Amino acid sequence: MQGTAQTPSQPATAYTPTDRTVPTRSPGRASYDRESVHAILDEGYVCHLGFVRDGAPVVLPTLYGRVGERLYVHGSTGSRPLRAAGQADPGLPVCLTVTHVDALVLARSAFHHSINYRSVVVHGVARDVTDPEEKRQALDALVDHVIPGRAADSRPANRKELAATAVIRLDLGEVSAKVRAGGVNDEPEDLDLPHWAGLVPLRKGYGTPVADPGLAPGIGLPDYLAVR
Amino acid sequence: MQGTAQTPSQPATAYTPTDRTVPTRSPGRASYDRESVHAILDEGYVCHLGFVRDGAPVVLPTLYGRVGERLYVHGSTGSRPLRAAGQADPGLPVCLTVTHVDALVLARSAFHHSINYRSVVVHGVARDVTDPEEKRQALDALVDHVIPGRAADSRPANRKELAATAVIRLDLGEVSAKVRAGGVNDEPEDLDLPHWAGLVPLRKGYGTPVADPGLAPGIGLPDYLAVR
């Protein structure tokens, strides 16, 4: 099912599979390759962060950033998961998932309809970031994650803003990627059915930027936006 | 922060807020309007389904469908959450979240960077669907959710496929939408900074469909794909 054959994983280049990261379905779609995981994470804007509150699951969309083998999520110091991560010892158990939908897969049979996607699931414990230097680096990573190069072209957080912002860290340890690529998988006996079958790719990318009406005179579109 | 002013919610047109669906941050972005919730759900391809396993959260991307006030998720009868929903009484506590990213919001200050998004969070208990007619309707809804009109233009699941597929249902009861729309929110003292500010919309839609190489002769692109 993978779009490209992969060489066997080397310890230095792959995450170690665990019971939680080996899927029960389509294990052939799973990958533990570090570069593949980083690439999927770096392409996303929003992750879905899961945690447990009062015994029940909660899943919230939120921005994130990556610095090496660490993911960062930020929010108001008043937000519930960030407060919980700061209060819990050793931290807050979370599951952080990033998914890209690449194409719709239309099969002749309803059963074989699918989507081509790339996802990363990270299990771990989120910890409050208290070191000021790590916090600044994490906030830069969060801004650069949305638009690479943007952190350097904006006013950094001041003391008041830093105090109002909580940052939590999740180490990339228990991690897997899952990829569905390629074409339609119909049953041989269905191939002559009179239904169109194929892939419908989803378009991606930036639309035309819309400048803030109050923009100071003489400020043109930055290169990091013009090139896409 | 809402893009459009809303009339006060009437009981018949809105979900009742609960402790879990009233956010601690930016409560003005929350909405309980039924039509708004349905519209956000119907536009998505993939939801992120959260549940608790061995005390820890798990968040998985998966397709879904909606029939009125019920959401459906399907999968192999061997998949862990679907098995758990069938075995647990009264079902499996889940949180199902759907998010659309509409635009990147580039502020002059790093702190006010944001994204324009629309999300729906559903809390509830997922139950195994055992009624054959409801199961067939749910599977049609799952296919039509990806491409409206597609279920009628594909071979329905046969007995063997139905037996291999588990479907779980989640009622829309404890539900909220959250929307960030509009422009940049910089501090007044930052307005003259020399940084470009504005919105970068994200493009959406279908690319050019790619027919399966084995398509039977004479099958053209269906209308429901050509119009977009």
CSV table of C-alpha atoms in Angstrom, one decimal:
chain,number,residue,atom,x,y,z
A,1,MET,CA,0.0,0.0,0.0
A,2,GLN,CA,2.9,2.3,0.4
A,3,GLY,CA,3.7,4.6,-2.5
A,4,THR,CA,7.4,4.0,-2.3
A,5,ALA,CA,9.4,1.0,-1.1
A,6,GLN,CA,11.5,1.8,2.0
A,7,THR,CA,14.8,0.3,3.0
A,8,PRO,CA,14.7,-1.5,6.3
A,9,SER,CA,14.7,0.9,9.3
A,10,GLN,CA,18.0,1.4,11.1
A,11,PRO,CA,17.9,2.1,14.8
A,12,ALA,CA,19.4,5.6,14.4
A,13,THR,CA,16.9,6.6,11.8
A,14,ALA,CA,13.7,5.2,13.2
A,15,TYR,CA,11.5,5.3,16.3
A,16,THR,CA,11.1,2.0,18.1
A,17,PRO,CA,7.6,0.5,17.7
A,18,THR,CA,5.6,-0.1,20.8
A,19,ASP,CA,2.3,-1.9,21.5
A,20,ARG,CA,0.6,1.5,21.1
A,21,THR,CA,2.2,2.4,17.8
A,22,VAL,CA,1.7,-0.9,15.9
A,23,PRO,CA,-1.7,-0.7,14.3
A,24,THR,CA,-4.1,-3.6,14.4
A,25,ARG,CA,-5.3,-2.7,10.9
A,26,SER,CA,-3.1,-2.3,7.8
A,27,PRO,CA,0.2,-2.6,9.6
A,28,GLY,CA,1.9,-2.4,6.2
A,29,ARG,CA,0.9,1.3,6.1
A,30,ALA,CA,2.8,2.1,9.3
A,31,SER,CA,6.2,3.6,9.4
A,32,TYR,CA,8.6,4.6,12.1
A,33,ASP,CA,11.1,6.4,9.9
A,34,ARG,CA,12.2,9.6,11.6
A,35,GLU,CA,12.5,11.7,8.4
A,36,SER,CA,9.1,10.6,7.2
A,37,VAL,CA,7.6,11.5,10.6
A,38,HIS,CA,9.3,14.9,10.6
A,39,ALA,CA,8.2,15.7,7.1
A,40,ILE,CA,4.5,14.9,7.9
A,41,LEU,CA,4.7,17.0,11.1
A,42,ASP,CA,6.3,19.9,9.4
A,43,GLU,CA,3.7,20.1,6.6
A,44,GLY,CA,0.7,20.5,9.0
A,45,TYR,CA,-0.8,23.7,10.5
A,46,VAL,CA,-3.0,22.2,13.1
A,47,CYS,CA,-2.6,19.1,15.3
A,48,HIS,CA,-5.4,17.4,17.3
A,49,LEU,CA,-4.3,17.1,20.9
A,50,GLY,CA,-6.1,14.4,23.0
A,51,PHE,CA,-6.1,14.2,26.7
A,52,VAL,CA,-8.2,12.7,29.5
A,53,ARG,CA,-10.4,14.9,31.7
A,54,ASP,CA,-12.6,13.4,34.4
A,55,GLY,CA,-12.1,10.0,32.8
A,56,ALA,CA,-13.4,11.1,29.3
A,57,PRO,CA,-11.4,11.9,26.2
A,58,VAL,CA,-11.0,15.5,24.9
A,59,VAL,CA,-9.7,16.3,21.4
A,60,LEU,CA,-8.8,19.9,20.6
A,61,PRO,CA,-7.3,21.4,17.5
A,62,THR,CA,-4.3,23.5,18.1
A,63,LEU,CA,-1.1,25.0,16.5
A,64,TYR,CA,2.2,23.3,17.2
A,65,GLY,CA,5.9,23.6,16.4
A,66,ARG,CA,8.8,21.3,16.2
A,67,VAL,CA,12.4,21.7,17.4
A,68,GLY,CA,14.3,18.5,16.7
A,69,GLU,CA,12.7,15.7,18.6
A,70,ARG,CA,10.4,18.0,20.6
A,71,LEU,CA,7.0,19.2,19.8
A,72,TYR,CA,5.5,22.3,21.4
A,73,VAL,CA,2.0,23.5,21.9
A,74,HIS,CA,1.1,26.8,23.4
A,75,GLY,CA,-2.0,28.5,24.7
A,76,SER,CA,-3.3,30.8,27.4
A,77,THR,CA,-2.1,30.0,30.9
A,78,GLY,CA,-5.8,29.7,31.7
A,79,SER,CA,-6.5,26.9,29.2
A,80,ARG,CA,-7.5,23.6,30.7
A,81,PRO,CA,-4.9,21.2,29.1
A,82,LEU,CA,-2.0,23.6,29.6
A,83,ARG,CA,-2.9,24.1,33.2
A,84,ALA,CA,-3.3,20.4,33.7
A,85,ALA,CA,0.2,19.8,32.2
A,86,GLY,CA,1.7,22.3,34.6
A,87,GLN,CA,0.0,20.8,37.6
A,88,ALA,CA,0.3,17.1,37.0
A,89,ASP,CA,3.4,15.3,37.9
A,90,PRO,CA,5.2,14.2,35.8
A,91,GLY,CA,2.9,15.8,33.3
A,92,LEU,CA,-0.2,15.3,31.2
A,93,PRO,CA,-0.6,12.0,29.2
A,94,VAL,CA,-1.5,13.1,25.7
A,95,CYS,CA,-1.9,11.8,22.2
A,96,LEU,CA,-1.0,14.3,19.4
A,97,THR,CA,-2.1,13.5,15.9
A,98,VAL,CA,-1.4,15.3,12.6
A,99,THR,CA,-3.2,14.3,9.4
A,100,HIS,CA,-3.0,15.3,5.7
A,101,VAL,CA,-5.7,14.3,3.3
A,102,ASP,CA,-4.1,14.0,-0.2
A,103,ALA,CA,-6.8,12.4,-2.4
A,104,LEU,CA,-10.2,10.8,-2.4
A,105,VAL,CA,-10.1,7.2,-3.6
A,106,LEU,CA,-13.2,6.3,-5.5
A,107,ALA,CA,-13.6,2.6,-6.0
A,108,ARG,CA,-16.2,0.8,-8.0
A,109,SER,CA,-17.4,-0.8,-4.8
A,110,ALA,CA,-18.6,1.3,-1.8
A,111,PHE,CA,-16.5,-1.0,0.4
A,112,HIS,CA,-13.2,0.0,-1.2
A,113,HIS,CA,-13.7,3.8,-1.1
A,114,SER,CA,-10.9,5.3,0.8
A,115,ILE,CA,-8.7,8.4,1.1
A,116,ASN,CA,-5.0,8.8,0.5
A,117,TYR,CA,-3.6,10.3,3.7
A,118,ARG,CA,-0.5,10.8,5.7
A,119,SER,CA,-0.8,10.9,9.5
A,120,VAL,CA,1.5,10.9,12.5
A,121,VAL,CA,0.4,9.8,16.0
A,122,VAL,CA,2.6,10.7,19.0
A,123,HIS,CA,1.9,9.2,22.4
A,124,GLY,CA,3.6,10.7,25.5
A,125,VAL,CA,3.5,13.0,28.5
A,126,ALA,CA,3.3,16.7,27.9
A,127,ARG,CA,5.3,18.8,30.3
A,128,ASP,CA,5.2,22.5,31.1
A,129,VAL,CA,8.1,24.5,29.7
A,130,THR,CA,9.5,26.7,32.4
A,131,ASP,CA,13.0,27.5,31.0
A,132,PRO,CA,12.8,31.0,29.5
A,133,GLU,CA,15.2,30.3,26.7
A,134,GLU,CA,13.4,27.0,25.7
A,135,LYS,CA,10.1,28.9,25.9
A,136,ARG,CA,11.3,31.6,23.5
A,137,GLN,CA,12.7,29.0,21.1
A,138,ALA,CA,9.4,27.1,21.2
A,139,LEU,CA,7.4,30.3,20.5
A,140,ASP,CA,9.6,31.0,17.5
A,141,ALA,CA,9.1,27.5,16.3
A,142,LEU,CA,5.3,27.9,16.6
A,143,VAL,CA,5.4,31.0,14.4
A,144,ASP,CA,7.9,29.5,11.9
A,145,HIS,CA,5.8,26.4,11.7
A,146,VAL,CA,2.9,28.4,10.2
A,147,ILE,CA,5.2,30.4,7.8
A,148,PRO,CA,8.9,29.5,7.7
A,149,GLY,CA,10.9,32.6,8.3
A,150,ARG,CA,8.1,34.6,9.9
A,151,ALA,CA,9.4,34.6,13.5
A,152,ALA,CA,12.3,36.8,12.5
A,153,ASP,CA,9.9,39.2,10.7
A,154,SER,CA,7.6,40.0,13.6
A,155,ARG,CA,7.9,41.6,17.0
A,156,PRO,CA,8.9,38.9,19.6
A,157,ALA,CA,6.8,38.4,22.6
A,158,ASN,CA,7.3,40.9,25.4
A,159,ARG,CA,7.4,40.0,29.1
A,160,LYS,CA,3.7,40.4,29.6
A,161,GLU,CA,2.9,38.2,26.6
A,162,LEU,CA,5.4,35.6,27.7
A,163,ALA,CA,3.8,35.5,31.2
A,164,ALA,CA,0.3,35.0,29.7
A,165,THR,CA,1.4,32.2,27.4
A,166,ALA,CA,1.9,28.6,28.6
A,167,VAL,CA,4.0,26.2,26.5
A,168,ILE,CA,4.0,22.5,26.8
A,169,ARG,CA,6.5,20.0,25.4
A,170,LEU,CA,6.0,16.6,24.0
A,171,ASP,CA,9.1,14.5,23.2
A,172,LEU,CA,9.0,12.4,20.0
A,173,GLY,CA,9.6,9.0,21.4
A,174,GLU,CA,6.5,6.8,20.9
A,175,VAL,CA,5.7,7.8,17.4
A,176,SER,CA,4.3,6.3,14.2
A,177,ALA,CA,3.4,7.5,10.8
A,178,LYS,CA,0.7,5.9,8.7
A,179,VAL,CA,0.4,6.5,4.9
A,180,ARG,CA,-2.2,5.4,2.4
A,181,ALA,CA,-0.9,6.2,-1.1
A,182,GLY,CA,-1.5,4.7,-4.6
A,183,GLY,CA,-4.6,3.9,-6.5
A,184,VAL,CA,-7.9,2.0,-6.3
A,185,ASN,CA,-8.1,-1.5,-4.9
A,186,ASP,CA,-11.2,-3.0,-6.3
A,187,GLU,CA,-12.0,-6.7,-6.3
A,188,PRO,CA,-11.1,-8.3,-9.7
A,189,GLU,CA,-14.8,-9.2,-10.3
A,190,ASP,CA,-15.8,-5.6,-10.0
A,191,LEU,CA,-13.4,-4.2,-12.6
A,192,ASP,CA,-16.0,-4.2,-15.4
A,193,LEU,CA,-18.8,-2.4,-13.4
A,194,PRO,CA,-20.0,0.8,-15.0
A,195,HIS,CA,-18.8,3.1,-12.2
A,196,TRP,CA,-16.0,5.6,-12.7
A,197,ALA,CA,-13.1,4.9,-10.5
A,198,GLY,CA,-9.9,6.8,-9.7
A,199,LEU,CA,-8.3,9.4,-7.5
A,200,VAL,CA,-9.5,12.9,-6.9
A,201,PRO,CA,-6.5,14.8,-5.6
A,202,LEU,CA,-7.1,17.7,-3.2
A,203,ARG,CA,-5.6,21.0,-4.0
A,204,LYS,CA,-3.3,22.6,-1.5
A,205,GLY,CA,-1.4,25.8,-1.1
A,206,TYR,CA,-1.8,29.5,-0.4
A,207,GLY,CA,-4.4,31.7,-2.0
A,208,THR,CA,-3.7,35.4,-2.6
A,209,PRO,CA,-2.6,37.1,0.6
A,210,VAL,CA,-4.9,39.9,1.8
A,211,ALA,CA,-3.0,42.8,3.5
A,212,ASP,CA,-4.3,44.3,6.7
A,213,PRO,CA,-6.1,47.5,5.8
A,214,GLY,CA,-4.0,49.4,8.4
A,215,LEU,CA,-0.7,48.3,7.0
A,216,ALA,CA,2.0,51.1,7.2
A,217,PRO,CA,2.8,52.6,3.8
A,218,GLY,CA,5.6,51.0,1.8
A,219,ILE,CA,5.4,47.5,3.2
A,220,GLY,CA,5.4,45.1,0.4
A,221,LEU,CA,4.6,41.4,0.4
A,222,PRO,CA,7.5,39.5,2.0
A,223,ASP,CA,9.5,37.1,-0.1
A,224,TYR,CA,8.4,34.1,2.1
A,225,LEU,CA,4.8,34.7,1.0
A,226,ALA,CA,5.5,35.7,-2.7
A,227,VAL,CA,7.2,32.5,-3.6
A,228,ARG,CA,4.3,30.2,-3.2
B,1,MET,CA,-14.5,37.4,16.4
B,2,GLN,CA,-17.4,35.7,14.7
B,3,GLY,CA,-17.7,36.4,11.0
B,4,THR,CA,-21.4,37.0,11.1
B,5,ALA,CA,-23.7,38.2,13.9
B,6,GLN,CA,-26.1,35.5,15.0
B,7,THR,CA,-29.6,35.8,16.3
B,8,PRO,CA,-30.1,34.5,19.9
B,9,SER,CA,-30.3,30.7,19.9
B,10,GLN,CA,-33.7,29.1,20.1
B,11,PRO,CA,-34.0,25.8,21.9
B,12,ALA,CA,-35.0,24.1,18.7
B,13,THR,CA,-32.1,25.4,16.7
B,14,ALA,CA,-29.2,25.0,19.1
B,15,TYR,CA,-27.5,22.4,21.2
B,16,THR,CA,-27.6,23.0,25.0
B,17,PRO,CA,-24.2,24.1,26.3
B,18,THR,CA,-22.6,22.0,29.0
B,19,ASP,CA,-19.6,22.3,31.2
B,20,ARG,CA,-17.6,20.4,28.6
B,21,THR,CA,-18.7,22.5,25.7
B,22,VAL,CA,-18.2,26.0,27.1
B,23,PRO,CA,-14.5,26.8,26.4
B,24,THR,CA,-12.4,28.5,29.0
B,25,ARG,CA,-10.6,30.5,26.3
B,26,SER,CA,-12.3,32.9,23.8
B,27,PRO,CA,-15.9,31.9,24.7
B,28,GLY,CA,-17.1,34.4,22.2
B,29,ARG,CA,-15.9,32.1,19.4
B,30,ALA,CA,-18.1,29.3,20.6
B,31,SER,CA,-21.5,28.5,18.9
B,32,TYR,CA,-24.1,25.9,19.6
B,33,ASP,CA,-26.2,26.6,16.5
B,34,ARG,CA,-27.3,23.4,14.9
B,35,GLU,CA,-27.0,24.5,11.3
B,36,SER,CA,-23.5,25.9,11.8
B,37,VAL,CA,-22.4,22.7,13.4
B,38,HIS,CA,-23.9,20.6,10.6
B,39,ALA,CA,-22.3,22.8,7.9
B,40,ILE,CA,-18.8,22.4,9.5
B,41,LEU,CA,-19.3,18.7,9.9
B,42,ASP,CA,-20.5,18.2,6.3
B,43,GLU,CA,-17.5,20.0,4.8
B,44,GLY,CA,-14.9,17.8,6.4
B,45,TYR,CA,-13.4,14.6,5.1
B,46,VAL,CA,-11.7,13.3,8.2
B,47,CYS,CA,-12.5,13.6,11.9
B,48,HIS,CA,-10.1,13.0,14.8
B,49,LEU,CA,-11.7,10.4,17.1
B,50,GLY,CA,-10.4,10.4,20.7
B,51,PHE,CA,-11.0,7.6,23.2
B,52,VAL,CA,-9.2,6.3,26.3
B,53,ARG,CA,-7.3,3.1,26.3
B,54,ASP,CA,-5.6,1.8,29.4
B,55,GLY,CA,-6.1,5.2,31.0
B,56,ALA,CA,-4.3,7.1,28.2
B,57,PRO,CA,-5.8,9.1,25.3
B,58,VAL,CA,-5.7,7.9,21.8
B,59,VAL,CA,-6.5,10.2,18.8
B,60,LEU,CA,-7.0,8.6,15.4
B,61,PRO,CA,-8.0,10.2,12.0
B,62,THR,CA,-11.0,8.5,10.4
B,63,LEU,CA,-13.7,9.1,7.9
B,64,TYR,CA,-17.2,9.8,9.1
B,65,GLY,CA,-20.7,10.4,7.9
B,66,ARG,CA,-23.8,12.2,9.2
B,67,VAL,CA,-27.5,11.3,9.1
B,68,GLY,CA,-29.5,14.0,10.8
B,69,GLU,CA,-28.3,14.1,14.4
B,70,ARG,CA,-26.2,11.0,14.3
B,71,LEU,CA,-22.6,10.7,13.2
B,72,TYR,CA,-21.2,7.4,12.0
B,73,VAL,CA,-17.6,6.0,11.9
B,74,HIS,CA,-16.7,2.7,10.4
B,75,GLY,CA,-13.8,0.4,10.3
B,76,SER,CA,-12.7,-3.2,10.4
B,77,THR,CA,-14.4,-5.3,13.0
B,78,GLY,CA,-10.9,-6.0,14.3
B,79,SER,CA,-10.0,-2.4,15.0
B,80,ARG,CA,-9.5,-1.5,18.6
B,81,PRO,CA,-11.9,1.4,19.2
B,82,LEU,CA,-14.7,-0.3,17.2
B,83,ARG,CA,-14.3,-3.5,19.1
B,84,ALA,CA,-14.3,-1.5,22.4
B,85,ALA,CA,-17.5,0.3,21.4
B,86,GLY,CA,-19.2,-3.1,20.8
B,87,GLN,CA,-18.0,-4.6,24.0
B,88,ALA,CA,-18.4,-1.7,26.4
B,89,ASP,CA,-21.8,-1.1,28.0
B,90,PRO,CA,-23.3,1.3,27.3
B,91,GLY,CA,-20.6,2.1,24.8
B,92,LEU,CA,-17.2,3.8,24.4
B,93,PRO,CA,-16.8,7.4,25.6
B,94,VAL,CA,-15.4,9.4,22.7
B,95,CYS,CA,-14.6,12.9,21.6
B,96,LEU,CA,-14.9,13.5,17.9
B,97,THR,CA,-13.4,16.7,16.4
B,98,VAL,CA,-13.5,18.2,12.9
B,99,THR,CA,-11.4,21.2,12.0
B,100,HIS,CA,-11.1,23.3,8.9
B,101,VAL,CA,-8.1,25.7,8.5
B,102,ASP,CA,-9.3,28.7,6.4
B,103,ALA,CA,-6.4,31.2,6.6
B,104,LEU,CA,-3.2,32.0,8.3
B,105,VAL,CA,-3.3,35.2,10.3
B,106,LEU,CA,0.0,37.1,10.2
B,107,ALA,CA,0.2,39.8,12.8
B,108,ARG,CA,3.0,42.3,13.4
B,109,SER,CA,3.6,40.7,16.8
B,110,ALA,CA,4.5,37.0,17.2
B,111,PHE,CA,1.9,36.9,20.0
B,112,HIS,CA,-1.0,37.7,17.8
B,113,HIS,CA,-0.3,35.2,15.0
B,114,SER,CA,-3.2,32.9,14.6
B,115,ILE,CA,-5.3,31.0,12.2
B,116,ASN,CA,-8.8,31.4,11.0
B,117,TYR,CA,-10.5,28.0,11.5
B,118,ARG,CA,-13.9,26.4,12.1
B,119,SER,CA,-14.1,23.4,14.3
B,120,VAL,CA,-16.7,21.2,15.9
B,121,VAL,CA,-16.2,19.1,19.0
B,122,VAL,CA,-18.7,16.3,19.9
B,123,HIS,CA,-18.6,14.6,23.3
B,124,GLY,CA,-20.5,11.4,23.8
B,125,VAL,CA,-20.7,7.7,23.9
B,126,ALA,CA,-20.2,5.7,20.7
B,127,ARG,CA,-22.4,2.6,20.3
B,128,ASP,CA,-22.1,-0.3,17.9
B,129,VAL,CA,-24.7,-0.2,15.1
B,130,THR,CA,-26.3,-3.6,14.9
B,131,ASP,CA,-29.5,-2.9,13.0
B,132,PRO,CA,-28.8,-3.9,9.4
B,133,GLU,CA,-30.9,-1.1,7.8
B,134,GLU,CA,-29.2,1.6,10.0
B,135,LYS,CA,-25.8,0.1,9.1
B,136,ARG,CA,-26.6,0.2,5.4
B,137,GLN,CA,-27.8,3.8,5.7
B,138,ALA,CA,-24.6,4.7,7.7
B,139,LEU,CA,-22.3,3.2,5.1
B,140,ASP,CA,-24.1,5.2,2.3
B,141,ALA,CA,-23.7,8.3,4.4
B,142,LEU,CA,-20.0,7.6,4.8
B,143,VAL,CA,-19.5,7.3,1.0
B,144,ASP,CA,-21.7,10.3,0.2
B,145,HIS,CA,-19.8,12.3,2.8
B,146,VAL,CA,-16.7,12.0,0.7
B,147,ILE,CA,-18.5,12.8,-2.6
B,148,PRO,CA,-22.2,13.6,-2.4
B,149,GLY,CA,-24.1,11.4,-4.8
B,150,ARG,CA,-21.4,8.7,-4.9
B,151,ALA,CA,-23.1,6.0,-2.9
B,152,ALA,CA,-25.8,5.5,-5.6
B,153,ASP,CA,-23.0,5.3,-8.3
B,154,SER,CA,-21.0,2.4,-6.7
B,155,ARG,CA,-21.7,-1.3,-5.9
B,156,PRO,CA,-23.2,-1.5,-2.4
B,157,ALA,CA,-21.5,-3.6,0.2
B,158,ASN,CA,-22.3,-7.4,0.0
B,159,ARG,CA,-23.0,-9.7,2.9
B,160,LYS,CA,-19.3,-10.6,3.4
B,161,GLU,CA,-18.2,-6.9,3.3
B,162,LEU,CA,-21.0,-5.9,5.7
B,163,ALA,CA,-19.9,-8.6,8.1
B,164,ALA,CA,-16.3,-7.4,8.0
B,165,THR,CA,-17.3,-3.8,8.7
B,166,ALA,CA,-18.2,-2.4,12.1
B,167,VAL,CA,-20.1,0.9,12.4
B,168,ILE,CA,-20.4,3.0,15.5
B,169,ARG,CA,-22.8,5.8,16.1
B,170,LEU,CA,-22.4,9.0,18.1
B,171,ASP,CA,-25.4,11.2,18.7
B,172,LEU,CA,-25.1,14.9,18.3
B,173,GLY,CA,-26.0,16.0,21.8
B,174,GLU,CA,-23.1,17.6,23.6
B,175,VAL,CA,-21.7,19.6,20.8
B,176,SER,CA,-20.1,23.0,20.1
B,177,ALA,CA,-18.6,24.8,17.2
B,178,LYS,CA,-15.7,27.2,17.5
B,179,VAL,CA,-14.9,29.7,14.8
B,180,ARG,CA,-12.1,32.3,14.4
B,181,ALA,CA,-12.8,34.6,11.4
B,182,GLY,CA,-11.8,38.1,10.5
B,183,GLY,CA,-8.6,39.9,10.3
B,184,VAL,CA,-5.4,40.7,12.3
B,185,ASN,CA,-5.7,41.8,16.0
B,186,ASP,CA,-2.5,43.7,16.7
B,187,GLU,CA,-2.0,46.0,19.6
B,188,PRO,CA,-2.5,49.7,18.7
B,189,GLU,CA,1.2,50.5,19.5
B,190,ASP,CA,2.4,47.8,17.0
B,191,LEU,CA,0.5,49.1,14.0
B,192,ASP,CA,3.4,51.1,12.6
B,193,LEU,CA,5.9,48.3,12.9
B,194,PRO,CA,7.6,47.5,9.6
B,195,HIS,CA,6.2,43.9,9.3
B,196,TRP,CA,3.7,42.9,6.7
B,197,ALA,CA,0.4,41.8,8.3
B,198,GLY,CA,-2.7,40.2,6.9
B,199,LEU,CA,-4.4,37.0,6.0
B,200,VAL,CA,-3.1,34.2,3.8
B,201,PRO,CA,-6.1,32.2,2.7
B,202,LEU,CA,-5.6,28.5,2.1
B,203,ARG,CA,-6.8,27.1,-1.2
B,204,LYS,CA,-9.3,24.3,-1.2
B,205,GLY,CA,-11.1,22.1,-3.6
B,206,TYR,CA,-10.5,19.2,-6.0
B,207,GLY,CA,-7.6,18.9,-8.4
B,208,THR,CA,-8.0,17.1,-11.7
B,209,PRO,CA,-9.4,13.6,-11.2
B,210,VAL,CA,-7.1,10.7,-12.3
B,211,ALA,CA,-9.0,7.8,-13.8
B,212,ASP,CA,-8.0,4.2,-12.7
B,213,PRO,CA,-5.9,2.7,-15.5
B,214,GLY,CA,-8.2,-0.3,-15.6
B,215,LEU,CA,-11.4,1.7,-16.2
B,216,ALA,CA,-13.8,-0.1,-18.5
B,217,PRO,CA,-14.1,1.7,-21.9
B,218,GLY,CA,-16.8,4.4,-22.3
B,219,ILE,CA,-17.0,5.5,-18.7
B,220,GLY,CA,-16.7,9.3,-18.6
B,221,LEU,CA,-16.1,11.5,-15.6
B,222,PRO,CA,-19.4,11.6,-13.6
B,223,ASP,CA,-21.2,14.9,-13.2
B,224,TYR,CA,-20.7,15.1,-9.5
B,225,LEU,CA,-16.9,15.3,-10.1
B,226,ALA,CA,-17.0,17.5,-13.2
B,227,VAL,CA,-18.8,20.4,-11.6
B,228,ARG,CA,-16.1,21.3,-9.1
